[in-house]
Amino acid sequence: MRKIASIILFLVIVSNSFGQSKNSPLQISHLTGDFYVYKTFNEYKGVKISANAMYVVTKEGVVLFDAPWDKTQFQPLLDSIEAKHNKKVVMVFATHSHEDRAGGLDFYRKKGIKTYSGKLTDEILKANNEGRAEFVIPDDATFTVGQYNFEVYYPGKGHAPDNIVVWFGREKILYGGCFIKSVEAKDLGYLGDADVKEWEKSIKKVQSKFKNPKYVIPGHDGGTTNKAVGYTLKLVDEYLSQNSLGEK
C-alpha cells in the first residue's frame, strides 16, 4: 500500500512540475540530449513576461544557468529537477546581476550548492548589498562537469555592464541570457543598465568566438533558433541608427 501511495505521489509531483499549461509558474522543456530550458515569469511594466534559463544533467549532478525570475520557484525548480532526473543541482551560474538572473544566488548558496558569477557581477551585487555567489570567475573560463565541457565568457558591455554568455562547443549550444534577444522581440527591452554602442561590439565578439551555434537560448520570450544572435545585432543597429548619439 505504501509503495502504491509513493508511486502516486511521485506521479503527482512530476505532473505538477512538468505540465505545460500556460498558467504554470514553472515550465520545463527538453532542448536536446541532457539539456533543458525552463521558464519562469514576472511582471514588467504591468505585463507578464517570461524569462528563459537552462540546465544540463551531468554524471556529477545538474548545472543550472540562472535562477528563476519568480522567487517562489527557487525550491520548486530543485524539486522538479530531482523528481525528473533523480539528481541534485550542484552548480548555479548567474549571467549578470539583475534579479531575473542572480536573484537566487543567496538561496542556492545557503542550500550548499556551488554558486558562480563574474567579477563585475560580484562587484555590482556587493555594492547593492544583494546576495552574492560563492565563487568569482574570470572573464573567460572553461569548466568540465561530468561528461560536459563549457566556456563562460564575458564579451563586454551590452544589456548590462556585466553580462556573460555560456558556450558548449561540442554541442554548439550558446546560452545567451539577456545579452541575446529572442527573434520574437520587438525591441531591446529594458535598457536601464545597457550600453548599446558597446553591445554592438560585444555581439560581434561572440559571433567571432562562437561560430555556427546550433541552439541559442535568449533571455526572454520563446525560441532557441541560431538566428537570435544576428537578430540581436539587427535590433542594436536599428536602435543606434534611430538614436544617432547612441548610448554613452
PDB file of C-alpha atoms in Angstrom:
ATOM      1  CA  MET A   1       0.000   0.000   0.000  1.00  0.00           C
ATOM      2  CA  ARG A   2       2.829   2.360   0.910  1.00  0.00           C
ATOM      3  CA  LYS A   3       4.532   1.566  -2.395  1.00  0.00           C
ATOM      4  CA  ILE A   4       1.392   2.449  -4.365  1.00  0.00           C
ATOM      5  CA  ALA A   5       0.970   5.672  -2.404  1.00  0.00           C
ATOM      6  CA  SER A   6       4.603   6.591  -3.109  1.00  0.00           C
ATOM      7  CA  ILE A   7       4.158   5.961  -6.826  1.00  0.00           C
ATOM      8  CA  ILE A   8       1.013   8.112  -6.911  1.00  0.00           C
ATOM      9  CA  LEU A   9       2.797  10.923  -5.042  1.00  0.00           C
ATOM     10  CA  PHE A  10       5.746  10.760  -7.450  1.00  0.00           C
ATOM     11  CA  LEU A  11       3.439  10.959 -10.465  1.00  0.00           C
ATOM     12  CA  VAL A  12       1.618  13.949  -8.979  1.00  0.00           C
ATOM     13  CA  ILE A  13       4.933  15.774  -8.400  1.00  0.00           C
ATOM     14  CA  VAL A  14       6.127  15.068 -11.925  1.00  0.00           C
ATOM     15  CA  SER A  15       2.779  16.069 -13.402  1.00  0.00           C
ATOM     16  CA  ASN A  16       2.716  19.325 -11.473  1.00  0.00           C
ATOM     17  CA  SER A  17       6.350  20.107 -12.225  1.00  0.00           C
ATOM     18  CA  PHE A  18       6.345  19.415 -15.923  1.00  0.00           C
ATOM     19  CA  GLY A  19       2.847  20.306 -17.043  1.00  0.00           C
ATOM     20  CA  GLN A  20       2.994  22.687 -20.000  1.00  0.00           C
ATOM     21  CA  SER A  21      -0.046  24.728 -19.032  1.00  0.00           C
ATOM     22  CA  LYS A  22       0.288  28.388 -19.986  1.00  0.00           C
ATOM     23  CA  ASN A  23      -0.603  29.200 -16.388  1.00  0.00           C
ATOM     24  CA  SER A  24       2.178  27.119 -14.834  1.00  0.00           C
ATOM     25  CA  PRO A  25       4.657  29.361 -12.966  1.00  0.00           C
ATOM     26  CA  LEU A  26       7.477  26.955 -13.884  1.00  0.00           C
ATOM     27  CA  GLN A  27       7.652  25.428 -17.368  1.00  0.00           C
ATOM     28  CA  ILE A  28      10.420  23.000 -18.333  1.00  0.00           C
ATOM     29  CA  SER A  29      11.059  21.811 -21.876  1.00  0.00           C
ATOM     30  CA  HIS A  30      13.631  19.488 -23.409  1.00  0.00           C
ATOM     31  CA  LEU A  31      16.176  21.159 -25.676  1.00  0.00           C
ATOM     32  CA  THR A  32      18.446  18.311 -26.816  1.00  0.00           C
ATOM     33  CA  GLY A  33      20.277  15.450 -25.142  1.00  0.00           C
ATOM     34  CA  ASP A  34      20.796  16.308 -21.472  1.00  0.00           C
ATOM     35  CA  PHE A  35      19.895  19.980 -21.951  1.00  0.00           C
ATOM     36  CA  TYR A  36      16.676  21.607 -20.770  1.00  0.00           C
ATOM     37  CA  VAL A  37      15.240  25.123 -20.948  1.00  0.00           C
ATOM     38  CA  TYR A  38      12.944  26.357 -18.212  1.00  0.00           C
ATOM     39  CA  LYS A  39      10.734  29.415 -17.992  1.00  0.00           C
ATOM     40  CA  THR A  40       9.548  31.446 -15.046  1.00  0.00           C
ATOM     41  CA  PHE A  41       7.520  34.639 -15.082  1.00  0.00           C
ATOM     42  CA  ASN A  42       7.255  38.116 -13.617  1.00  0.00           C
ATOM     43  CA  GLU A  43       5.749  41.471 -14.493  1.00  0.00           C
ATOM     44  CA  TYR A  44       7.472  44.235 -16.432  1.00  0.00           C
ATOM     45  CA  LYS A  45       5.546  47.474 -16.987  1.00  0.00           C
ATOM     46  CA  GLY A  46       2.350  45.703 -15.947  1.00  0.00           C
ATOM     47  CA  VAL A  47       2.772  42.877 -18.465  1.00  0.00           C
ATOM     48  CA  LYS A  48       3.560  39.264 -17.575  1.00  0.00           C
ATOM     49  CA  ILE A  49       6.906  38.367 -19.148  1.00  0.00           C
ATOM     50  CA  SER A  50       8.725  35.033 -19.341  1.00  0.00           C
ATOM     51  CA  ALA A  51      12.399  34.557 -18.525  1.00  0.00           C
ATOM     52  CA  ASN A  52      14.375  31.684 -20.030  1.00  0.00           C
ATOM     53  CA  ALA A  53      17.098  29.780 -18.248  1.00  0.00           C
ATOM     54  CA  MET A  54      18.835  26.454 -18.842  1.00  0.00           C
ATOM     55  CA  TYR A  55      20.218  23.417 -17.082  1.00  0.00           C
ATOM     56  CA  VAL A  56      22.275  20.414 -18.129  1.00  0.00           C
ATOM     57  CA  VAL A  57      22.177  16.986 -16.491  1.00  0.00           C
ATOM     58  CA  THR A  58      25.682  15.592 -15.974  1.00  0.00           C
ATOM     59  CA  LYS A  59      27.042  12.466 -14.312  1.00  0.00           C
ATOM     60  CA  GLU A  60      28.092  14.615 -11.358  1.00  0.00           C
ATOM     61  CA  GLY A  61      24.781  16.406 -10.962  1.00  0.00           C
ATOM     62  CA  VAL A  62      22.802  19.208 -12.585  1.00  0.00           C
ATOM     63  CA  VAL A  63      24.365  22.521 -13.623  1.00  0.00           C
ATOM     64  CA  LEU A  64      21.933  25.434 -13.611  1.00  0.00           C
ATOM     65  CA  PHE A  65      22.396  28.603 -15.628  1.00  0.00           C
ATOM     66  CA  ASP A  66      20.498  31.450 -13.954  1.00  0.00           C
ATOM     67  CA  ALA A  67      17.930  31.304 -11.204  1.00  0.00           C
ATOM     68  CA  PRO A  68      14.155  31.642 -11.636  1.00  0.00           C
ATOM     69  CA  TRP A  69      12.867  35.185 -12.035  1.00  0.00           C
ATOM     70  CA  ASP A  70       9.996  34.270  -9.722  1.00  0.00           C
ATOM     71  CA  LYS A  71      11.493  33.658  -6.271  1.00  0.00           C
ATOM     72  CA  THR A  72       8.577  31.390  -5.312  1.00  0.00           C
ATOM     73  CA  GLN A  73      10.025  28.922  -7.823  1.00  0.00           C
ATOM     74  CA  PHE A  74      13.534  28.648  -6.321  1.00  0.00           C
ATOM     75  CA  GLN A  75      12.693  25.449  -4.401  1.00  0.00           C
ATOM     76  CA  PRO A  76      10.126  24.009  -6.841  1.00  0.00           C
ATOM     77  CA  LEU A  77      12.796  24.089  -9.550  1.00  0.00           C
ATOM     78  CA  LEU A  78      15.137  21.991  -7.391  1.00  0.00           C
ATOM     79  CA  ASP A  79      12.279  19.592  -6.561  1.00  0.00           C
ATOM     80  CA  SER A  80      11.232  19.298 -10.205  1.00  0.00           C
ATOM     81  CA  ILE A  81      14.760  18.572 -11.398  1.00  0.00           C
ATOM     82  CA  GLU A  82      15.318  15.920  -8.739  1.00  0.00           C
ATOM     83  CA  ALA A  83      11.948  14.285  -9.454  1.00  0.00           C
ATOM     84  CA  LYS A  84      12.632  14.077 -13.191  1.00  0.00           C
ATOM     85  CA  HIS A  85      16.330  13.225 -13.252  1.00  0.00           C
ATOM     86  CA  ASN A  86      16.988  11.742  -9.801  1.00  0.00           C
ATOM     87  CA  LYS A  87      19.912  14.155  -9.475  1.00  0.00           C
ATOM     88  CA  LYS A  88      20.554  17.260  -7.439  1.00  0.00           C
ATOM     89  CA  VAL A  89      21.620  20.696  -8.660  1.00  0.00           C
ATOM     90  CA  VAL A  90      25.334  21.032  -7.828  1.00  0.00           C
ATOM     91  CA  MET A  91      26.278  24.317  -9.533  1.00  0.00           C
ATOM     92  CA  VAL A  92      24.493  27.586 -10.348  1.00  0.00           C
ATOM     93  CA  PHE A  93      25.880  30.286 -12.664  1.00  0.00           C
ATOM     94  CA  ALA A  94      24.438  33.811 -12.791  1.00  0.00           C
ATOM     95  CA  THR A  95      24.940  35.539 -16.147  1.00  0.00           C
ATOM     96  CA  HIS A  96      24.527  39.062 -14.754  1.00  0.00           C
ATOM     97  CA  SER A  97      23.382  40.928 -11.669  1.00  0.00           C
ATOM     98  CA  HIS A  98      19.707  41.575 -12.489  1.00  0.00           C
ATOM     99  CA  GLU A  99      17.045  39.851 -10.419  1.00  0.00           C
ATOM    100  CA  ASP A 100      15.955  37.530 -13.241  1.00  0.00           C
ATOM    101  CA  ARG A 101      19.473  36.016 -13.277  1.00  0.00           C
ATOM    102  CA  ALA A 102      21.178  36.448  -9.901  1.00  0.00           C
ATOM    103  CA  GLY A 103      18.162  36.732  -7.617  1.00  0.00           C
ATOM    104  CA  GLY A 104      18.510  33.164  -6.357  1.00  0.00           C
ATOM    105  CA  LEU A 105      22.241  33.155  -5.586  1.00  0.00           C
ATOM    106  CA  ASP A 106      21.817  33.603  -1.839  1.00  0.00           C
ATOM    107  CA  PHE A 107      19.055  30.952  -1.691  1.00  0.00           C
ATOM    108  CA  TYR A 108      21.070  28.336  -3.557  1.00  0.00           C
ATOM    109  CA  ARG A 109      24.297  29.132  -1.746  1.00  0.00           C
ATOM    110  CA  LYS A 110      22.566  28.523   1.586  1.00  0.00           C
ATOM    111  CA  LYS A 111      21.416  25.161   0.200  1.00  0.00           C
ATOM    112  CA  GLY A 112      25.069  24.160  -0.138  1.00  0.00           C
ATOM    113  CA  ILE A 113      25.058  24.457  -3.940  1.00  0.00           C
ATOM    114  CA  LYS A 114      28.183  25.952  -5.523  1.00  0.00           C
ATOM    115  CA  THR A 115      27.336  29.356  -6.969  1.00  0.00           C
ATOM    116  CA  TYR A 116      29.309  31.341  -9.550  1.00  0.00           C
ATOM    117  CA  SER A 117      29.317  34.807 -11.100  1.00  0.00           C
ATOM    118  CA  GLY A 118      31.698  37.057 -12.997  1.00  0.00           C
ATOM    119  CA  LYS A 119      33.828  39.660 -11.223  1.00  0.00           C
ATOM    120  CA  LEU A 120      31.724  42.595 -12.422  1.00  0.00           C
ATOM    121  CA  THR A 121      28.523  40.880 -11.319  1.00  0.00           C
ATOM    122  CA  ASP A 122      30.009  40.272  -7.890  1.00  0.00           C
ATOM    123  CA  GLU A 123      31.026  43.927  -7.582  1.00  0.00           C
ATOM    124  CA  ILE A 124      27.540  45.128  -8.509  1.00  0.00           C
ATOM    125  CA  LEU A 125      25.815  42.742  -6.114  1.00  0.00           C
ATOM    126  CA  LYS A 126      28.202  43.749  -3.325  1.00  0.00           C
ATOM    127  CA  ALA A 127      27.582  47.463  -3.962  1.00  0.00           C
ATOM    128  CA  ASN A 128      23.819  46.855  -3.852  1.00  0.00           C
ATOM    129  CA  ASN A 129      24.060  44.706  -0.720  1.00  0.00           C
ATOM    130  CA  GLU A 130      22.491  41.744  -2.529  1.00  0.00           C
ATOM    131  CA  GLY A 131      23.200  38.030  -2.317  1.00  0.00           C
ATOM    132  CA  ARG A 132      26.474  37.081  -3.982  1.00  0.00           C
ATOM    133  CA  ALA A 133      27.967  33.912  -5.431  1.00  0.00           C
ATOM    134  CA  GLU A 134      30.467  31.832  -3.504  1.00  0.00           C
ATOM    135  CA  PHE A 135      32.922  31.770  -6.413  1.00  0.00           C
ATOM    136  CA  VAL A 136      34.003  34.609  -8.725  1.00  0.00           C
ATOM    137  CA  ILE A 137      35.172  33.537 -12.176  1.00  0.00           C
ATOM    138  CA  PRO A 138      37.480  35.309 -14.658  1.00  0.00           C
ATOM    139  CA  ASP A 139      36.263  36.861 -17.905  1.00  0.00           C
ATOM    140  CA  ASP A 140      36.975  33.683 -19.884  1.00  0.00           C
ATOM    141  CA  ALA A 141      36.885  30.373 -18.017  1.00  0.00           C
ATOM    142  CA  THR A 142      36.421  26.728 -19.001  1.00  0.00           C
ATOM    143  CA  PHE A 143      34.666  24.147 -16.831  1.00  0.00           C
ATOM    144  CA  THR A 144      34.382  20.380 -17.008  1.00  0.00           C
ATOM    145  CA  VAL A 145      31.497  18.804 -15.109  1.00  0.00           C
ATOM    146  CA  GLY A 146      30.923  15.111 -15.647  1.00  0.00           C
ATOM    147  CA  GLN A 147      30.884  14.425 -19.379  1.00  0.00           C
ATOM    148  CA  TYR A 148      30.416  18.079 -20.414  1.00  0.00           C
ATOM    149  CA  ASN A 149      32.806  20.929 -21.117  1.00  0.00           C
ATOM    150  CA  PHE A 150      31.674  24.535 -21.368  1.00  0.00           C
ATOM    151  CA  GLU A 151      33.137  28.019 -21.570  1.00  0.00           C
ATOM    152  CA  VAL A 152      31.896  31.033 -19.635  1.00  0.00           C
ATOM    153  CA  TYR A 153      32.800  34.248 -21.451  1.00  0.00           C
ATOM    154  CA  TYR A 154      32.476  37.978 -20.847  1.00  0.00           C
ATOM    155  CA  PRO A 155      32.220  39.684 -24.264  1.00  0.00           C
ATOM    156  CA  GLY A 156      31.916  43.233 -22.953  1.00  0.00           C
ATOM    157  CA  LYS A 157      29.039  45.540 -22.085  1.00  0.00           C
ATOM    158  CA  GLY A 158      25.627  45.069 -23.635  1.00  0.00           C
ATOM    159  CA  HIS A 159      22.253  44.577 -21.985  1.00  0.00           C
ATOM    160  CA  ALA A 160      24.148  45.036 -18.726  1.00  0.00           C
ATOM    161  CA  PRO A 161      27.731  46.026 -17.916  1.00  0.00           C
ATOM    162  CA  ASP A 162      28.459  42.542 -16.594  1.00  0.00           C
ATOM    163  CA  ASN A 163      26.576  40.163 -18.940  1.00  0.00           C
ATOM    164  CA  ILE A 164      28.300  36.853 -19.698  1.00  0.00           C
ATOM    165  CA  VAL A 165      27.430  34.010 -22.076  1.00  0.00           C
ATOM    166  CA  VAL A 166      27.979  30.247 -21.900  1.00  0.00           C
ATOM    167  CA  TRP A 167      29.187  28.055 -24.775  1.00  0.00           C
ATOM    168  CA  PHE A 168      29.038  24.274 -25.097  1.00  0.00           C
ATOM    169  CA  GLY A 169      31.420  23.775 -28.008  1.00  0.00           C
ATOM    170  CA  ARG A 170      30.812  20.111 -28.770  1.00  0.00           C
ATOM    171  CA  GLU A 171      27.045  20.536 -28.722  1.00  0.00           C
ATOM    172  CA  LYS A 172      27.124  24.008 -30.332  1.00  0.00           C
ATOM    173  CA  ILE A 173      24.813  25.451 -27.672  1.00  0.00           C
ATOM    174  CA  LEU A 174      25.068  29.147 -26.838  1.00  0.00           C
ATOM    175  CA  TYR A 175      23.325  30.249 -23.671  1.00  0.00           C
ATOM    176  CA  GLY A 176      22.964  33.994 -24.140  1.00  0.00           C
ATOM    177  CA  GLY A 177      20.883  35.130 -21.185  1.00  0.00           C
ATOM    178  CA  CYS A 178      19.638  38.698 -21.588  1.00  0.00           C
ATOM    179  CA  PHE A 179      22.651  39.567 -23.763  1.00  0.00           C
ATOM    180  CA  ILE A 180      20.765  37.855 -26.616  1.00  0.00           C
ATOM    181  CA  LYS A 181      17.251  38.844 -27.681  1.00  0.00           C
ATOM    182  CA  SER A 182      14.679  36.397 -28.989  1.00  0.00           C
ATOM    183  CA  VAL A 183      13.678  36.704 -32.647  1.00  0.00           C
ATOM    184  CA  GLU A 184      10.211  37.444 -31.262  1.00  0.00           C
ATOM    185  CA  ALA A 185      11.460  40.619 -29.543  1.00  0.00           C
ATOM    186  CA  LYS A 186      10.198  43.903 -30.960  1.00  0.00           C
ATOM    187  CA  ASP A 187      12.972  45.980 -29.383  1.00  0.00           C
ATOM    188  CA  LEU A 188      15.918  45.761 -26.984  1.00  0.00           C
ATOM    189  CA  GLY A 189      13.703  45.788 -23.916  1.00  0.00           C
ATOM    190  CA  TYR A 190      14.991  47.173 -20.620  1.00  0.00           C
ATOM    191  CA  LEU A 191      17.958  49.493 -21.221  1.00  0.00           C
ATOM    192  CA  GLY A 192      18.399  50.948 -17.734  1.00  0.00           C
ATOM    193  CA  ASP A 193      21.873  49.434 -17.379  1.00  0.00           C
ATOM    194  CA  ALA A 194      22.656  48.923 -21.055  1.00  0.00           C
ATOM    195  CA  ASP A 195      25.447  50.287 -23.214  1.00  0.00           C
ATOM    196  CA  VAL A 196      24.074  49.887 -26.715  1.00  0.00           C
ATOM    197  CA  LYS A 197      27.194  51.156 -28.510  1.00  0.00           C
ATOM    198  CA  GLU A 198      29.328  48.590 -26.736  1.00  0.00           C
ATOM    199  CA  TRP A 199      26.631  45.943 -27.197  1.00  0.00           C
ATOM    200  CA  GLU A 200      27.252  46.071 -30.935  1.00  0.00           C
ATOM    201  CA  LYS A 201      30.969  45.385 -30.431  1.00  0.00           C
ATOM    202  CA  SER A 202      30.291  42.687 -27.846  1.00  0.00           C
ATOM    203  CA  ILE A 203      27.891  40.769 -30.106  1.00  0.00           C
ATOM    204  CA  LYS A 204      30.460  40.755 -32.882  1.00  0.00           C
ATOM    205  CA  LYS A 205      32.992  39.273 -30.445  1.00  0.00           C
ATOM    206  CA  VAL A 206      30.557  36.464 -29.637  1.00  0.00           C
ATOM    207  CA  GLN A 207      29.874  35.847 -33.327  1.00  0.00           C
ATOM    208  CA  SER A 208      33.602  35.603 -33.995  1.00  0.00           C
ATOM    209  CA  LYS A 209      34.431  33.420 -30.990  1.00  0.00           C
ATOM    210  CA  PHE A 210      31.492  31.003 -31.028  1.00  0.00           C
ATOM    211  CA  LYS A 211      30.754  30.207 -34.640  1.00  0.00           C
ATOM    212  CA  ASN A 212      27.691  28.473 -36.069  1.00  0.00           C
ATOM    213  CA  PRO A 213      25.727  27.676 -32.913  1.00  0.00           C
ATOM    214  CA  LYS A 214      23.036  25.061 -33.334  1.00  0.00           C
ATOM    215  CA  TYR A 215      20.886  26.348 -30.482  1.00  0.00           C
ATOM    216  CA  VAL A 216      20.800  29.829 -28.929  1.00  0.00           C
ATOM    217  CA  ILE A 217      18.883  30.451 -25.714  1.00  0.00           C
ATOM    218  CA  PRO A 218      17.805  34.110 -25.339  1.00  0.00           C
ATOM    219  CA  GLY A 219      16.920  35.704 -22.026  1.00  0.00           C
ATOM    220  CA  HIS A 220      13.219  36.232 -22.677  1.00  0.00           C
ATOM    221  CA  ASP A 221      10.351  35.117 -24.920  1.00  0.00           C
ATOM    222  CA  GLY A 222      10.485  31.851 -26.838  1.00  0.00           C
ATOM    223  CA  GLY A 223      12.558  30.011 -29.402  1.00  0.00           C
ATOM    224  CA  THR A 224      16.094  28.647 -29.493  1.00  0.00           C
ATOM    225  CA  THR A 225      16.929  29.469 -33.108  1.00  0.00           C
ATOM    226  CA  ASN A 226      20.538  30.253 -34.010  1.00  0.00           C
ATOM    227  CA  LYS A 227      19.261  33.351 -35.815  1.00  0.00           C
ATOM    228  CA  ALA A 228      18.851  35.095 -32.453  1.00  0.00           C
ATOM    229  CA  VAL A 229      22.443  36.399 -32.362  1.00  0.00           C
ATOM    230  CA  GLY A 230      22.197  38.096 -35.750  1.00  0.00           C
ATOM    231  CA  TYR A 231      18.724  39.360 -34.903  1.00  0.00           C
ATOM    232  CA  THR A 232      20.028  40.949 -31.702  1.00  0.00           C
ATOM    233  CA  LEU A 233      22.713  42.730 -33.705  1.00  0.00           C
ATOM    234  CA  LYS A 234      19.995  43.958 -36.096  1.00  0.00           C
ATOM    235  CA  LEU A 235      17.981  45.380 -33.173  1.00  0.00           C
ATOM    236  CA  VAL A 236      21.094  47.063 -31.813  1.00  0.00           C
ATOM    237  CA  ASP A 237      21.937  48.583 -35.197  1.00  0.00           C
ATOM    238  CA  GLU A 238      18.362  49.824 -35.628  1.00  0.00           C
ATOM    239  CA  TYR A 239      18.433  51.421 -32.190  1.00  0.00           C
ATOM    240  CA  LEU A 240      21.738  53.154 -32.897  1.00  0.00           C
ATOM    241  CA  SER A 241      20.536  54.452 -36.256  1.00  0.00           C
ATOM    242  CA  GLN A 242      17.369  55.842 -34.661  1.00  0.00           C
ATOM    243  CA  ASN A 243      19.372  57.382 -31.805  1.00  0.00           C
ATOM    244  CA  SER A 244      22.307  58.866 -33.662  1.00  0.00           C
ATOM    245  CA  LEU A 245      24.143  59.756 -30.462  1.00  0.00           C
ATOM    246  CA  GLY A 246      23.777  56.145 -29.279  1.00  0.00           C
ATOM    247  CA  GLU A 247      24.417  55.244 -25.652  1.00  0.00           C
ATOM    248  CA  LYS A 248      27.280  56.635 -23.632  1.00  0.00           C
TER     249      LYS A 248
END
